[in-house]
């Protein structure tokens, strides 16, 4: 790449982003503006902001590489991303979230839960675990973005991490959610253009729709080891019930596809629009956007096998072998494909696409962590709702704390922890928030005690499964090893590969239901007494 | 089907497009549908009286 062109392109991108952040700052007059964009964001902006926060670099490069290995079966994740992540999320969850959020004057996701069940504990507890665990996920996204800048521009990892974080911090800090949404929409538009070019260019390189048949015919080239694990070619699902099938269906498709529903940084977006009408309209750009993100990444990922076979006589895994370790690195497949197959100008566009994908996700995370610390934990739970005038300064202080924690984690975390950090965060959101969120929106009989018990049991069962049972995580975290001398209590059994969400989500849901039913009459009586009093 | 190796992958490819089409058609059909605009029923924060009886 031409270094001067590169600097001009990145400089222009940063200037536009800074301008939009400044615009958000200018238009932020109240706490509601800062926290929920004044509840009057345009539906197209809202859906682009939702989509670009949803899709990070890892969805394009990481999962694109996974599709190069597993094949187009990953498209089931795109189906879920569109149907559950957009359609169900906007229409079924989004409308009541917006309505109840406006009725209760809730400004954050924890505040929605807290006010719905009249409990500062729920708000404070939700805020604390977001503040505690989301920095791990934010650090994972930041590390991905900074590594990319390091490789592309050739500056040190530490410096690129710092540049990356300062740009995001400045517009989230000053512009609040309006700054986040404006910059997200610009970044989303860049991502859309980049992925559209990638789709059409790739198909034209490998022979249009006829390439599907050519890729099917390549099935005999699947490495023996993968074939033994169930791989049947890049245009077929793995054999039913094999290890590969379980990994694809349970961990990748179901885990990521459903986990999206209870993510605080996404749910808060529904509270930024004026009415249900805007959400009806927002599903149009939302659906198209996600199709063009993960749909394109997975199709192109699988088709890289055909491209590399036609040009080098190798499949993608063989092309992406790491010289140092001698093992294939799936994260490198998409970047290698872009460098060898696409024209040079596209390299710049794709780089902006990825920087935009990382920044838009990161800004939503910073905002959510900051408002959790400032609004939910400090102002509502600790200060009991006093000092309303200080909401914005306190949220800003929270955003700065989020920045510091995320930076420290980004410097300290081992490279291998990145994917695990993301999975941990997704699993925790589903186990702790999903039953509470569903109860808040759809179950009138859910009680405060039921929801609190459900959240606590979800959190602790998730935490113990992660620390002591699920070997992939418990081994990486090392706490079980240091306390009990082995990396998992169930090492060597199939329980060691059961995802924490499979255990913690049902526990959390059942506890919420049973405790709510058991305490229903009690809480109704208390509220009657209060009314009479 | 469409050159894919099995039915399930072809179905996923098709369903990606169909679910996007569902989003587009739903959005267009309900373009102007609105829910009732809710009145804010929540009292100002300083008057909140949450009792924690856990």
Coordinates of C-alpha atoms in Angstrom, one line a residue:
Chain A
X1 CA 0.0 0.0 0.0
X2 CA 1.1 3.6 -0.7
X3 CA 1.8 5.1 2.7
X4 CA 0.9 8.7 1.7
X5 CA -2.5 7.6 0.2
X6 CA -3.1 5.6 3.3
X7 CA -2.5 8.5 5.7
X8 CA -4.8 10.8 3.6
X9 CA -7.6 8.2 3.6
X10 CA -7.3 7.6 7.3
X11 CA -7.0 11.3 8.0
X12 CA -10.2 12.1 6.0
X13 CA -12.0 9.3 7.8
X14 CA -11.0 10.6 11.2
X15 CA -12.0 14.2 10.2
X16 CA -15.5 13.1 9.1
X17 CA -15.8 11.1 12.3
X18 CA -14.7 14.0 14.4
X19 CA -17.1 16.3 12.6
X20 CA -20.0 14.0 13.3
X21 CA -19.0 13.6 17.0
X22 CA -18.9 17.4 17.2
X23 CA -22.4 17.6 15.6
X24 CA -23.6 15.2 18.3
X25 CA -22.0 17.4 20.9
X26 CA -23.8 20.5 19.5
X27 CA -27.1 18.8 19.5
X28 CA -26.9 17.4 23.0
X29 CA -28.7 19.8 25.4
X30 CA -30.1 17.5 28.0
X31 CA -29.4 14.3 29.9
X32 CA -32.0 12.5 27.7
X33 CA -30.0 13.6 24.7
X34 CA -26.8 12.3 26.1
X35 CA -28.2 8.9 27.3
X36 CA -30.9 8.0 24.7
X37 CA -30.4 10.5 21.9
X38 CA -33.4 12.6 23.0
X39 CA -35.7 9.7 21.8
X40 CA -36.0 11.3 18.3
X41 CA -33.4 9.5 16.2
X42 CA -34.3 8.9 12.6
X43 CA -35.1 5.2 11.9
X44 CA -32.5 4.8 9.2
X45 CA -29.8 6.2 11.5
X46 CA -31.0 4.1 14.3
X47 CA -30.9 0.9 12.3
X48 CA -27.5 1.6 10.9
X49 CA -26.3 2.4 14.4
X50 CA -27.8 -0.8 15.7
X51 CA -26.3 -2.9 12.8
X52 CA -22.9 -1.4 12.9
X53 CA -22.7 -1.8 16.7
X54 CA -23.9 -5.4 16.3
X55 CA -21.3 -6.2 13.7
X56 CA -17.6 -5.8 14.8
X57 CA -14.4 -6.6 13.0
X58 CA -14.5 -10.2 14.3
X59 CA -17.9 -10.8 12.6
X60 CA -16.3 -10.0 9.2
X61 CA -12.7 -11.2 9.5
X62 CA -13.0 -13.8 12.3
X63 CA -16.2 -15.4 11.3
X64 CA -15.5 -14.9 7.6
X65 CA -12.4 -17.0 8.2
X66 CA -14.4 -19.6 10.1
X67 CA -16.7 -19.8 7.1
X68 CA -13.6 -20.5 4.9
X69 CA -13.1 -23.5 7.2
X70 CA -16.7 -24.7 7.9
X71 CA -18.2 -23.6 4.6
X72 CA -21.6 -22.0 3.9
X73 CA -23.4 -23.8 6.7
X74 CA -22.5 -20.7 8.6
X75 CA -25.3 -18.9 6.6
X76 CA -27.7 -20.3 9.3
X77 CA -26.1 -17.7 11.6
X78 CA -27.0 -15.0 9.1
X79 CA -30.6 -16.3 9.0
X80 CA -30.7 -16.0 12.8
X81 CA -28.9 -12.6 12.7
X82 CA -31.6 -11.2 10.4
X83 CA -34.7 -13.0 11.7
X84 CA -33.9 -12.9 15.4
X85 CA -31.3 -10.1 15.6
X86 CA -33.3 -7.7 13.5
X87 CA -36.9 -8.8 12.8
X88 CA -37.8 -10.3 16.2
X89 CA -35.5 -7.8 18.1
X90 CA -37.1 -4.7 16.5
X91 CA -40.7 -5.8 16.2
X92 CA -41.3 -8.1 19.2
X93 CA -38.7 -6.8 21.6
X94 CA -38.0 -3.3 20.3
X95 CA -41.6 -1.9 20.4
X96 CA -42.4 -2.8 24.0
X97 CA -38.8 -1.7 25.0
X98 CA -39.4 1.7 23.5
X99 CA -42.9 2.0 24.9
X100 CA -42.1 0.9 28.4
X101 CA -38.9 2.8 28.3
X102 CA -40.7 6.0 27.5
X103 CA -43.5 5.3 30.1
X104 CA -40.9 4.8 32.9
X105 CA -38.6 7.5 31.6
X106 CA -35.8 4.9 31.5
X107 CA -32.5 6.1 30.1
X108 CA -30.5 2.9 30.1
X109 CA -31.1 -0.8 29.8
X110 CA -30.5 -1.5 33.6
X111 CA -32.8 1.5 34.4
X112 CA -35.6 -0.1 32.3
X113 CA -35.3 -3.3 34.3
X114 CA -35.0 -1.5 37.6
X115 CA -37.9 0.8 37.1
X116 CA -40.1 -1.9 35.7
X117 CA -39.7 -3.9 38.9
X118 CA -39.3 -0.9 41.2
X119 CA -35.9 -1.9 42.4
X120 CA -32.7 0.1 42.7
X121 CA -30.9 -3.2 43.4
X122 CA -31.8 -4.6 39.9
X123 CA -30.5 -1.4 38.3
X124 CA -27.4 -1.2 40.4
X125 CA -26.6 -4.9 40.0
X126 CA -27.2 -4.9 36.2
X127 CA -25.0 -1.8 35.9
X128 CA -22.2 -3.3 37.9
X129 CA -22.0 -6.5 35.9
X130 CA -22.1 -4.5 32.7
X131 CA -19.3 -2.3 34.1
X132 CA -17.4 -5.4 35.2
X133 CA -17.7 -7.6 32.1
X134 CA -18.3 -5.4 29.1
X135 CA -14.7 -4.0 29.3
X136 CA -13.5 -7.5 28.4
X137 CA -15.6 -7.5 25.3
X138 CA -14.6 -3.9 24.5
X139 CA -10.9 -4.9 24.9
X140 CA -11.4 -7.8 22.5
X141 CA -12.8 -5.4 19.9
X142 CA -10.1 -2.8 20.5
X143 CA -7.3 -5.3 20.3
X144 CA -8.6 -6.6 17.0
X145 CA -8.8 -3.0 15.6
X146 CA -5.4 -2.0 16.9
X147 CA -3.7 -5.2 15.5
X148 CA -5.2 -4.4 12.1
X149 CA -3.8 -0.8 12.2
X150 CA -0.4 -2.2 13.3
X151 CA -0.2 -4.5 10.3
X152 CA -1.6 -2.0 7.8
X153 CA 0.2 1.2 8.7
X154 CA 3.2 -0.4 10.3
X155 CA 3.0 1.6 13.6
X156 CA 3.6 -0.1 16.9
X157 CA 0.7 -2.0 18.5
X158 CA 0.7 0.2 21.6
X159 CA 0.5 3.4 19.6
X160 CA -2.2 2.2 17.3
X161 CA -4.2 1.0 20.4
X162 CA -3.8 4.5 21.9
X163 CA -4.8 6.3 18.6
X164 CA -7.8 4.0 18.2
X165 CA -9.1 4.5 21.7
X166 CA -8.6 8.3 21.9
X167 CA -10.6 8.8 18.7
X168 CA -13.5 6.8 20.0
X169 CA -13.3 8.2 23.5
X170 CA -13.4 11.8 22.3
X171 CA -16.7 11.5 20.3
X172 CA -18.4 9.3 22.9
X173 CA -17.3 11.5 25.8
X174 CA -18.5 14.8 24.2
X175 CA -21.2 13.7 21.8
X176 CA -23.1 11.2 24.0
X177 CA -25.5 8.8 22.3
X178 CA -26.1 11.4 19.5
X179 CA -22.4 11.5 18.7
X180 CA -22.4 7.7 18.8
X181 CA -25.4 7.3 16.5
X182 CA -24.2 9.9 13.9
X183 CA -20.7 8.3 13.7
X184 CA -22.2 4.8 13.7
X185 CA -24.4 5.7 10.7
X186 CA -21.4 7.0 8.7
X187 CA -19.4 4.0 9.7
X188 CA -22.3 1.7 8.8
X189 CA -22.6 3.3 5.4
X190 CA -18.8 2.7 4.8
X191 CA -19.2 -0.9 5.9
X192 CA -22.1 -1.4 3.5
X193 CA -20.2 0.0 0.5
X194 CA -17.1 -2.1 1.3
X195 CA -19.0 -5.4 1.7
X196 CA -21.1 -4.8 -1.4
X197 CA -18.0 -4.3 -3.6
X198 CA -16.5 -7.4 -2.0
X199 CA -19.5 -9.6 -2.8
X200 CA -19.8 -8.6 -6.5
X201 CA -16.0 -8.6 -7.1
X202 CA -15.6 -12.1 -5.5
X203 CA -18.4 -13.6 -7.5
X204 CA -17.1 -12.2 -10.7
X205 CA -13.6 -13.6 -9.9
X206 CA -14.7 -17.2 -9.3
X207 CA -17.4 -17.5 -12.0
X208 CA -20.7 -16.1 -10.7
X209 CA -23.4 -18.4 -9.4
X210 CA -21.8 -21.3 -11.2
X211 CA -19.1 -21.1 -8.5
X212 CA -21.4 -22.8 -6.1
X213 CA -21.2 -26.0 -8.2
X214 CA -17.4 -25.6 -8.6
X215 CA -17.1 -25.2 -4.8
X216 CA -19.3 -28.3 -4.3
X217 CA -17.0 -30.3 -6.6
X218 CA -14.0 -29.3 -4.4
X219 CA -15.4 -31.4 -1.5
X220 CA -12.8 -34.1 -2.1
X221 CA -10.1 -31.6 -1.2
X222 CA -11.3 -31.3 2.5
X223 CA -8.3 -32.3 4.7
X224 CA -8.6 -35.8 6.1
X225 CA -8.7 -34.6 9.7
X226 CA -11.7 -32.3 9.1
X227 CA -13.5 -34.9 7.1
X228 CA -13.1 -37.4 10.0
X229 CA -14.6 -34.7 12.3
X230 CA -17.7 -34.5 10.0
X231 CA -16.8 -32.0 7.3
X232 CA -18.6 -32.8 4.0
X233 CA -17.5 -30.0 1.8
X234 CA -17.9 -26.2 1.8
X235 CA -21.5 -26.2 0.4
X236 CA -22.8 -28.9 2.8
X237 CA -23.6 -29.1 6.5
X238 CA -21.2 -31.3 8.6
X239 CA -22.6 -34.8 9.2
X240 CA -25.4 -34.7 11.7
X241 CA -24.3 -35.3 15.4
X242 CA -20.5 -35.1 14.7
X243 CA -18.2 -32.7 16.7
X244 CA -18.2 -30.3 13.8
X245 CA -22.0 -30.3 13.6
X246 CA -22.3 -29.6 17.3
X247 CA -19.8 -26.8 17.2
X248 CA -21.4 -25.2 14.2
X249 CA -25.0 -25.5 15.3
X250 CA -24.8 -25.1 19.1
X251 CA -21.9 -22.7 19.7
X252 CA -21.7 -20.7 16.5
X253 CA -25.3 -20.5 15.2
X254 CA -27.4 -20.8 18.4
X255 CA -25.0 -19.2 20.8
X256 CA -24.2 -16.1 18.8
X257 CA -27.6 -16.0 17.0
X258 CA -29.7 -15.9 20.2
X259 CA -27.3 -14.1 22.6
X260 CA -27.9 -10.8 20.7
X261 CA -31.4 -10.3 22.1
X262 CA -30.3 -9.2 25.6
X263 CA -27.3 -7.1 24.9
X264 CA -27.6 -3.8 26.8
X265 CA -25.7 -1.7 24.2
X266 CA -28.2 -2.8 21.5
X267 CA -31.4 -2.8 23.6
X268 CA -30.8 0.9 24.5
X269 CA -31.1 1.7 20.7
X270 CA -34.8 0.9 20.8
X271 CA -35.3 3.7 23.3
X272 CA -33.8 6.3 20.9
X273 CA -36.7 6.5 18.4
X274 CA -39.9 8.4 18.8
X275 CA -42.5 5.8 18.2
X276 CA -43.3 2.2 17.1
X277 CA -43.7 3.5 13.5
X278 CA -39.9 4.2 13.4
X279 CA -39.1 0.7 14.4
X280 CA -41.4 -0.7 11.6
X281 CA -39.4 1.4 9.1
X282 CA -36.0 0.6 10.7
X283 CA -36.4 -3.1 9.9
X284 CA -35.9 -2.4 6.2
X285 CA -32.4 -0.9 6.3
X286 CA -31.6 -3.2 9.3
X287 CA -32.4 -6.4 7.5
X288 CA -30.5 -5.4 4.3
X289 CA -27.5 -4.2 6.3
X290 CA -27.1 -7.5 8.2
X291 CA -27.5 -9.5 5.0
X292 CA -24.7 -7.5 3.5
X293 CA -22.5 -7.9 6.5
X294 CA -22.5 -11.5 7.8
X295 CA -24.2 -12.9 4.6
X296 CA -21.4 -11.5 2.4
X297 CA -18.6 -12.4 4.9
X298 CA -19.7 -16.0 5.0
X299 CA -20.3 -16.5 1.3
X300 CA -17.0 -14.9 0.4
X301 CA -15.2 -16.8 3.2
X302 CA -16.4 -20.1 1.8
X303 CA -15.6 -19.0 -1.8
X304 CA -12.0 -18.1 -1.0
X305 CA -11.4 -21.9 -1.1
X306 CA -12.3 -21.9 -4.8
X307 CA -10.3 -18.8 -5.5
X308 CA -7.1 -20.1 -3.9
X309 CA -7.7 -23.5 -5.5
X310 CA -8.0 -21.9 -9.0
X311 CA -5.0 -19.6 -8.5
X312 CA -2.6 -21.5 -6.2
X313 CA -3.9 -25.1 -6.2
X314 CA -4.5 -24.9 -2.4
X315 CA -7.5 -24.5 -0.1
X316 CA -7.8 -21.5 2.2
X317 CA -6.5 -23.3 5.3
X318 CA -3.4 -24.3 3.5
X319 CA -2.8 -20.7 2.3
X320 CA -3.2 -19.2 5.8
X321 CA -0.6 -21.4 7.5
X322 CA 1.3 -19.4 10.1
X323 CA 5.1 -19.6 9.3
X324 CA 6.0 -19.5 13.0
X325 CA 3.7 -22.3 14.3
X326 CA 3.1 -24.3 11.1
X327 CA -0.6 -24.2 11.9
X328 CA -3.4 -22.5 9.9
X329 CA -4.7 -19.2 11.3
X330 CA -8.3 -18.7 10.2
X331 CA -8.1 -15.0 11.1
X332 CA -5.7 -14.4 8.3
X333 CA -7.8 -15.9 5.5
X334 CA -9.9 -12.9 4.7
X335 CA -6.9 -10.4 4.8
X336 CA -4.8 -12.7 2.6
X337 CA -7.7 -13.0 0.1
X338 CA -8.2 -9.1 0.1
X339 CA -4.5 -8.6 -0.6
X340 CA -4.1 -11.2 -3.3
X341 CA -7.5 -11.1 -5.1
X342 CA -8.8 -7.6 -4.8
X343 CA -7.5 -4.4 -6.6
X344 CA -5.3 -2.1 -4.5
X345 CA -7.9 0.7 -4.1
X346 CA -10.2 -1.9 -2.5
X347 CA -7.5 -2.5 0.2
X348 CA -8.0 1.1 1.4
X349 CA -11.8 0.8 1.3
X350 CA -11.7 -2.5 3.2
X351 CA -9.4 -1.1 5.8
X352 CA -11.8 1.7 6.4
X353 CA -14.6 -0.9 6.5
X354 CA -12.9 -2.7 9.3
X355 CA -11.8 0.4 11.3
X356 CA -15.4 1.5 11.0
X357 CA -16.7 -1.9 12.2
X358 CA -14.5 -1.8 15.2
X359 CA -15.1 1.8 16.2
X360 CA -18.8 1.6 15.9
X361 CA -19.0 -1.4 18.2
X362 CA -16.5 0.1 20.6
X363 CA -18.4 3.4 20.8
X364 CA -21.6 1.6 21.8
X365 CA -19.7 -0.3 24.4
X366 CA -18.0 2.7 25.9
X367 CA -21.3 4.5 26.1
X368 CA -23.0 1.5 27.8
X369 CA -20.2 1.0 30.3
X370 CA -20.1 4.7 31.1
X371 CA -23.8 5.1 31.6
X372 CA -23.8 1.9 33.7
X373 CA -21.2 3.3 36.1
X374 CA -22.5 6.9 36.1
X375 CA -26.2 6.5 35.9
X376 CA -27.1 3.0 37.1
X377 CA -24.5 2.2 39.7
X378 CA -23.6 5.6 41.1
X379 CA -26.6 7.9 40.7
X380 CA -29.5 5.5 41.0
X381 CA -28.2 2.7 43.2
X382 CA -25.7 4.5 45.5
X383 CA -27.0 8.1 45.5
X384 CA -30.6 6.9 45.4
X385 CA -31.6 9.1 42.5
X386 CA -30.4 12.4 44.0
X387 CA -28.4 15.0 42.0
X388 CA -30.4 14.7 38.8
X389 CA -28.5 17.7 37.4
X390 CA -25.2 15.8 37.6
X391 CA -26.3 12.9 35.3
X392 CA -24.2 13.9 32.3
X393 CA -21.0 14.8 34.2
X394 CA -21.2 11.5 36.1
X395 CA -21.9 9.5 32.9
X396 CA -18.9 11.3 31.3
X397 CA -16.8 10.3 34.3
X398 CA -18.1 6.7 33.8
X399 CA -17.1 6.8 30.2
X400 CA -13.6 7.9 31.1
X401 CA -13.3 5.1 33.7
X402 CA -14.5 2.6 31.0
X403 CA -11.8 3.9 28.7
X404 CA -9.1 3.5 31.3
X405 CA -10.2 -0.1 32.3
X406 CA -10.5 -1.1 28.6
X407 CA -7.1 0.3 27.8
X408 CA -5.4 -1.5 30.7
X409 CA -7.1 -4.8 29.7
X410 CA -6.1 -4.3 26.1
X411 CA -2.4 -4.0 27.1
X412 CA -2.6 -6.9 29.6
X413 CA -4.8 -9.5 28.0
X414 CA -3.1 -12.5 26.3
X415 CA -3.9 -12.8 22.6
X416 CA -5.7 -16.1 23.1
X417 CA -8.2 -14.5 25.5
X418 CA -9.8 -12.3 22.9
X419 CA -12.3 -14.8 21.4
X420 CA -13.0 -16.2 24.9
X421 CA -13.7 -12.7 26.3
X422 CA -16.4 -12.1 23.6
X423 CA -18.0 -15.5 24.2
X424 CA -18.0 -14.9 28.0
X425 CA -19.8 -11.6 27.6
X426 CA -22.4 -13.0 25.2
X427 CA -23.1 -15.9 27.5
X428 CA -23.4 -13.7 30.6
X429 CA -25.8 -11.4 28.9
X430 CA -28.1 -14.2 27.9
X431 CA -28.0 -15.9 31.4
X432 CA -28.4 -12.8 33.5
X433 CA -30.5 -10.4 31.3
X434 CA -32.6 -12.5 28.9
X435 CA -35.2 -13.9 31.4
X436 CA -35.4 -10.5 33.3
X437 CA -35.8 -8.6 30.0
X438 CA -38.5 -11.0 28.7
X439 CA -40.3 -10.8 32.0
X440 CA -40.1 -7.0 32.0
X441 CA -41.7 -6.8 28.6
X442 CA -44.1 -9.6 28.4
X443 CA -45.0 -11.1 31.8
X444 CA -47.1 -8.9 34.1
X445 CA -47.0 -11.5 36.9
X446 CA -43.2 -11.4 37.2
X447 CA -42.2 -10.1 40.6
X448 CA -39.3 -8.1 41.8
X449 CA -38.1 -11.0 43.9
X450 CA -38.5 -13.4 41.1
X451 CA -36.4 -11.3 38.7
X452 CA -33.7 -10.6 41.3
X453 CA -33.4 -14.3 42.2
X454 CA -33.3 -15.2 38.5
X455 CA -30.6 -12.7 37.7
X456 CA -28.5 -13.8 40.7
X457 CA -28.9 -17.5 40.0
X458 CA -28.1 -16.9 36.3
X459 CA -25.0 -14.9 37.2
X460 CA -23.6 -17.4 39.8
X461 CA -24.4 -20.5 37.8
X462 CA -22.9 -18.9 34.7
X463 CA -19.8 -17.8 36.7
X464 CA -19.2 -21.2 38.3
X465 CA -19.7 -23.1 35.1
X466 CA -17.1 -20.7 33.4
X467 CA -14.6 -20.9 36.3
X468 CA -14.8 -24.6 37.2
X469 CA -16.5 -26.7 34.5
X470 CA -16.4 -25.4 30.9
X471 CA -12.8 -26.4 30.2
X472 CA -12.1 -24.0 27.3
X473 CA -12.6 -21.0 29.7
X474 CA -11.7 -22.5 33.1
X475 CA -8.4 -23.7 31.7
X476 CA -7.7 -20.2 30.2
X477 CA -8.7 -18.4 33.4
X478 CA -6.7 -20.8 35.6
X479 CA -8.7 -20.3 38.8
X480 CA -9.8 -23.9 39.1
X481 CA -6.2 -25.1 38.5
X482 CA -4.8 -22.9 41.2
X483 CA -7.5 -23.8 43.8
X484 CA -8.1 -27.4 43.1
X485 CA -5.2 -28.5 40.9
X486 CA -7.2 -29.4 37.8
X487 CA -8.5 -27.2 35.0
X488 CA -12.1 -28.5 35.2
X489 CA -14.1 -30.7 37.7
X490 CA -15.5 -32.6 34.7
X491 CA -12.3 -32.9 32.7
X492 CA -12.4 -35.7 30.1
X493 CA -16.3 -36.0 30.1
X494 CA -18.6 -34.4 27.5
X495 CA -19.8 -32.0 30.3
X496 CA -16.5 -30.1 29.9
X497 CA -17.6 -28.9 26.4
X498 CA -21.1 -28.0 27.3
X499 CA -21.5 -24.2 26.8
X500 CA -22.2 -22.2 30.0
X501 CA -25.3 -20.7 28.4
X502 CA -26.9 -24.2 28.1
X503 CA -26.7 -24.5 32.0
X504 CA -27.1 -21.0 33.2
X505 CA -30.0 -19.7 31.0
X506 CA -32.5 -22.5 31.9
X507 CA -31.5 -22.1 35.6
X508 CA -32.1 -18.3 35.5
X509 CA -35.4 -18.7 33.6
X510 CA -36.8 -21.4 35.9
X511 CA -35.8 -19.5 39.1
X512 CA -37.4 -16.3 37.7
X513 CA -40.6 -18.2 37.0
X514 CA -40.9 -20.2 40.2
X515 CA -39.9 -17.4 42.6
X516 CA -42.3 -15.0 40.8
X517 CA -45.2 -17.4 41.1
X518 CA -44.3 -18.1 44.8
X519 CA -44.0 -14.4 45.7
X520 CA -46.8 -13.0 43.5
X521 CA -49.6 -12.7 46.1
X522 CA -47.1 -11.4 48.7
X523 CA -46.0 -8.5 46.5
X524 CA -49.5 -7.7 45.4
X525 CA -50.5 -7.5 49.1
X526 CA -47.7 -5.1 49.9
X527 CA -48.6 -2.9 47.0
X528 CA -52.2 -2.8 48.1
X529 CA -51.2 -1.9 51.7
X530 CA -49.0 0.9 50.3
X531 CA -51.9 2.3 48.3
X532 CA -54.2 2.2 51.3
X533 CA -51.5 3.8 53.5
Chain B
X1 CA -30.0 -27.2 -5.6
X2 CA -28.4 -23.9 -6.9
X3 CA -25.2 -25.9 -7.1
X4 CA -25.0 -26.4 -3.3
X5 CA -23.9 -29.8 -1.9
X6 CA -27.0 -30.3 0.3
X7 CA -30.5 -29.1 0.9
X8 CA -29.7 -27.4 4.3
X9 CA -27.1 -25.1 2.9
X10 CA -29.3 -24.2 -0.1
X11 CA -32.2 -23.5 2.4
X12 CA -29.9 -21.3 4.5
X13 CA -28.8 -19.3 1.4
X14 CA -32.5 -18.9 0.4
X15 CA -33.7 -18.1 3.9
X16 CA -31.1 -15.3 4.2
X17 CA -32.7 -13.6 1.2
X18 CA -36.2 -14.4 2.3
X19 CA -35.8 -13.1 5.8
X20 CA -34.4 -9.9 4.4
X21 CA -37.4 -9.7 2.1
X22 CA -39.6 -10.2 5.1
X23 CA -38.0 -7.2 6.8
X24 CA -38.5 -5.1 3.7
X25 CA -42.1 -6.2 3.1
X26 CA -43.1 -5.8 6.8
X27 CA -41.5 -2.4 6.9
X28 CA -43.3 -1.2 3.8
X29 CA -46.7 -2.6 4.8
X30 CA -46.5 -1.1 8.3
X31 CA -44.8 2.1 7.3
X32 CA -47.4 4.3 8.9
X33 CA -48.7 2.0 11.6
X34 CA -48.2 3.5 15.0
X35 CA -48.9 2.5 18.6
X36 CA -50.6 4.8 21.0
X37 CA -48.2 7.4 22.3
X38 CA -47.7 6.5 26.0
X39 CA -48.1 9.2 28.6
X40 CA -45.1 9.3 31.0
X41 CA -46.4 7.6 34.1
X42 CA -43.2 7.7 36.0
X43 CA -42.8 10.2 38.8
X44 CA -39.7 12.3 38.9
X45 CA -36.7 10.5 40.3
X46 CA -36.4 12.3 43.6
X47 CA -39.9 11.1 44.5
X48 CA -39.2 7.5 43.8
X49 CA -39.8 5.3 46.8
X50 CA -38.4 1.9 46.0
X51 CA -38.6 -0.4 48.9
X52 CA -36.0 -3.0 49.0
X53 CA -37.4 -5.9 51.0
X54 CA -35.1 -8.7 49.8

